[in-house]
Coordinates of C-alpha atoms in Angstrom, one line a residue:
Chain A
D1 CA 105.4 107.2 96.8
T2 CA 105.6 104.0 98.4
E3 CA 103.2 105.3 101.5
V4 CA 100.6 104.1 103.0
T5 CA 99.0 106.5 105.5
Q6 CA 97.0 105.5 108.5
T7 CA 95.3 108.0 111.0
P8 CA 95.2 108.2 113.6
K9 CA 98.3 106.8 114.8
H10 CA 97.0 106.0 118.7
L11 CA 93.5 105.7 119.5
V12 CA 91.5 105.3 122.8
M13 CA 87.8 104.3 123.0
G14 CA 84.8 103.2 124.9
M15 CA 83.5 100.2 124.7
T16 CA 80.1 102.3 123.4
N17 CA 82.1 104.4 121.0
K18 CA 81.8 104.6 117.5
K19 CA 85.3 105.6 115.9
S20 CA 86.4 104.9 112.3
L21 CA 90.4 104.1 111.1
K22 CA 91.5 105.8 107.8
C23 CA 93.7 104.5 105.5
E24 CA 94.9 106.1 102.4
Q25 CA 97.7 105.4 99.4
H26 CA 98.5 107.0 96.4
M27 CA 100.5 104.2 94.6
G28 CA 97.6 103.2 92.3
H29 CA 97.4 100.2 94.0
R30 CA 93.7 98.5 93.5
A31 CA 94.2 95.9 96.7
M32 CA 94.1 97.5 100.3
Y33 CA 93.9 95.1 103.4
W34 CA 93.1 95.2 106.9
Y35 CA 95.0 93.1 109.6
K36 CA 95.2 93.1 113.2
Q37 CA 98.1 92.3 115.2
K38 CA 98.4 91.7 118.7
A39 CA 101.4 91.9 121.1
K40 CA 104.4 89.2 120.1
K41 CA 102.1 88.2 117.4
P42 CA 102.3 88.1 113.6
P43 CA 99.2 90.0 111.8
E44 CA 96.3 88.6 110.9
L45 CA 94.3 89.0 108.2
M46 CA 90.9 91.0 108.3
F47 CA 89.6 92.0 105.3
V48 CA 90.6 92.5 101.5
Y49 CA 89.1 94.8 99.1
S50 CA 89.9 94.1 95.3
Y51 CA 89.2 97.0 92.7
E52 CA 87.1 98.6 95.7
K53 CA 84.9 95.9 96.6
L54 CA 84.9 93.5 99.6
S55 CA 86.7 90.2 98.5
I56 CA 87.9 88.4 101.5
N57 CA 86.0 88.8 105.0
E58 CA 88.2 86.2 107.2
S59 CA 85.0 85.8 109.9
V60 CA 85.3 89.2 111.3
P61 CA 82.8 90.1 113.8
S62 CA 80.3 92.9 112.5
R63 CA 81.4 95.1 115.3
F64 CA 84.3 95.8 112.5
S65 CA 82.8 97.2 109.5
P66 CA 85.2 98.1 106.3
E67 CA 84.7 100.6 103.9
C68 CA 86.2 101.4 100.4
P69 CA 85.0 104.7 99.2
N70 CA 87.5 104.9 96.6
S71 CA 90.8 103.4 95.0
S72 CA 92.7 105.0 97.7
L73 CA 90.9 105.0 100.6
L74 CA 90.0 102.5 103.0
N75 CA 88.3 102.9 106.3
L76 CA 87.3 100.4 109.1
H77 CA 84.7 101.5 111.2
L78 CA 84.4 100.5 115.0
H79 CA 81.3 100.0 117.1
A80 CA 81.0 98.3 120.5
L81 CA 84.6 96.8 121.1
Q82 CA 85.8 94.8 123.2
P83 CA 88.9 95.2 125.8
E84 CA 90.0 92.3 124.0
D85 CA 89.7 94.1 120.6
S86 CA 92.7 96.3 121.4
A87 CA 95.3 95.9 119.0
L88 CA 97.7 97.7 116.6
Y89 CA 95.5 97.5 113.2
L90 CA 97.5 97.7 110.1
C91 CA 96.4 98.6 106.4
A92 CA 98.2 97.7 103.2
S93 CA 98.0 98.2 99.8
S94 CA 99.3 95.9 96.9
K95 CA 99.5 97.0 92.7
V96 CA 96.6 94.0 92.1
P97 CA 95.3 91.5 94.5
M98 CA 97.6 88.7 93.6
N99 CA 101.0 87.7 94.3
T100 CA 102.5 90.9 94.6
E101 CA 104.3 92.6 97.5
A102 CA 102.1 94.0 99.9
F103 CA 103.1 98.0 101.4
F104 CA 102.0 98.4 104.6
G105 CA 101.1 102.0 106.9
Q106 CA 102.2 102.5 110.5
G107 CA 99.2 101.1 112.2
T108 CA 97.0 102.9 114.5
R109 CA 97.3 101.5 117.9
L110 CA 93.6 101.2 119.4
T111 CA 93.1 100.7 123.1
V112 CA 89.2 99.8 124.1
V113 CA 88.6 100.8 127.8
Chain B
G1 CA 111.1 80.3 113.4
E2 CA 107.6 79.7 115.5
S3 CA 106.2 81.5 118.0
V4 CA 105.3 80.0 121.3
G5 CA 103.0 81.4 123.7
L6 CA 104.1 85.1 124.2
H7 CA 107.7 84.3 123.6
L8 CA 109.3 85.3 120.1
P9 CA 112.3 83.4 119.3
T10 CA 115.2 85.1 119.2
L11 CA 118.5 85.4 117.4
S12 CA 121.3 87.3 118.9
V13 CA 124.5 87.8 116.7
Q14 CA 127.0 90.4 116.7
E15 CA 127.5 93.4 114.8
G16 CA 129.0 92.3 111.4
D17 CA 128.2 88.7 111.8
N18 CA 125.9 87.1 108.9
S19 CA 122.2 86.0 110.5
I20 CA 120.2 83.6 109.2
I21 CA 116.4 83.5 110.0
N22 CA 114.4 80.4 109.4
C23 CA 110.7 80.0 108.7
A24 CA 108.6 76.7 108.2
Y25 CA 105.6 77.2 106.4
S26 CA 102.5 75.2 106.2
N27 CA 100.8 75.2 102.8
S28 CA 102.4 73.2 100.3
A29 CA 100.2 75.2 97.7
S30 CA 102.0 78.2 98.7
D31 CA 103.9 79.8 95.6
Y32 CA 105.1 83.0 96.8
F33 CA 106.8 84.3 99.7
I34 CA 107.8 87.6 101.2
W35 CA 110.1 88.5 104.2
Y36 CA 109.1 91.9 106.3
K37 CA 111.0 93.5 108.7
Q38 CA 109.1 94.9 111.5
E39 CA 110.7 97.4 114.0
S40 CA 109.0 98.4 117.2
G41 CA 105.8 100.7 117.0
K42 CA 105.6 101.0 113.1
G43 CA 104.6 98.3 110.3
P44 CA 105.8 95.4 108.7
Q45 CA 108.5 96.8 105.7
F46 CA 108.9 94.3 102.6
I47 CA 112.3 93.2 102.7
I48 CA 112.5 90.8 99.7
D49 CA 110.0 88.0 98.0
I50 CA 110.6 85.0 96.1
R51 CA 108.4 82.9 93.7
S52 CA 107.7 78.8 93.9
N53 CA 109.9 78.3 90.6
M54 CA 113.0 80.0 92.3
D55 CA 115.0 78.6 94.9
K56 CA 117.3 81.7 95.7
R57 CA 116.9 85.3 95.2
Q58 CA 119.4 87.7 96.0
G59 CA 118.7 91.4 97.1
Q60 CA 121.1 94.1 99.0
R61 CA 122.9 92.3 101.5
V62 CA 119.9 89.9 102.2
T63 CA 119.6 86.2 100.2
V64 CA 116.2 84.3 100.6
L65 CA 116.3 80.4 100.2
L66 CA 113.5 78.5 99.5
N67 CA 113.4 74.7 99.6
K68 CA 109.8 73.5 98.6
T69 CA 110.8 70.1 99.5
V70 CA 110.8 70.3 103.4
K71 CA 108.6 73.4 103.1
H72 CA 111.3 75.8 104.8
L73 CA 112.5 79.6 103.8
S74 CA 115.5 81.1 104.9
L75 CA 116.3 85.1 105.0
Q76 CA 120.3 85.3 105.1
I77 CA 121.5 89.0 106.1
A78 CA 125.3 89.8 105.7
A79 CA 127.2 91.9 107.8
T80 CA 124.6 92.5 110.3
Q81 CA 124.3 96.2 111.8
P82 CA 122.3 97.8 114.5
G83 CA 119.6 99.1 112.3
D84 CA 118.6 95.4 111.6
S85 CA 117.3 94.8 115.0
A86 CA 113.7 94.0 114.4
V87 CA 111.3 91.4 114.0
Y88 CA 111.5 89.8 110.9
F89 CA 108.1 87.4 109.5
C90 CA 107.5 85.5 106.4
A91 CA 104.4 85.4 104.9
E92 CA 103.6 83.1 102.4
N93 CA 100.5 83.1 99.5
I94 CA 98.4 81.0 97.5
Y95 CA 98.2 82.5 93.9
N96 CA 94.3 81.1 93.5
A97 CA 93.4 82.6 96.9
G98 CA 93.9 86.2 96.1
N99 CA 96.9 88.1 98.0
M100 CA 95.9 86.7 101.6
L101 CA 99.3 86.7 103.1
T102 CA 99.9 84.5 105.7
F103 CA 102.2 85.4 108.5
G104 CA 104.6 83.2 110.4
G105 CA 105.5 83.5 114.0
G106 CA 108.3 86.1 113.8
T107 CA 111.9 85.9 114.9
R108 CA 113.2 89.0 117.2
L109 CA 116.8 89.6 115.8
M110 CA 119.3 91.3 118.1
V111 CA 122.4 92.8 117.1
K112 CA 125.0 93.3 119.5
P113 CA 127.3 96.2 118.9

């Protein structure tokens, strides 16, 4: 099983809403990542979790709040987003947080209205 | 290739021909490189990787070449098929920085039947 599963696939939310994106992998990977991808642009790293601990936060605004409840799950909690936050949010995982291939999920297409 | 504004560089090839997609990376400290394929509406899919102690690596129908002197990476796809049509990203990583993949701008490959 080389799958990273993200839910939901699509999400439309208002600027005052609170929502969460979920990511799950059962490959025993100990590093998990959130990336943001705007149209026609490459993915940009947001957060890295290494052995369930937040190791990297790429200066992401606090309206995005990551959570790693266990080694298989990664959440991204969203609150008071702006329309410019609309993007494809990608979750990825890798065996260890160092120089190994990262497997990506299909992404959640988020639209903020 | 590097993206300019909202326009991805595009490579158009005939089915059956070989394709070469180029990427210039930015950090001379980068020591691990991955090529990803991203189809419309999907997450990036791992194609092949290469470490900085190598200058060539081959997979099934794909070859990656690394020239550290000029910080250049290329992906060669043999006998290109319509299913190869996608956006291709190179990604670089720096060993001591953790698995923080930095993606290049992307190149759209279009295969004409």
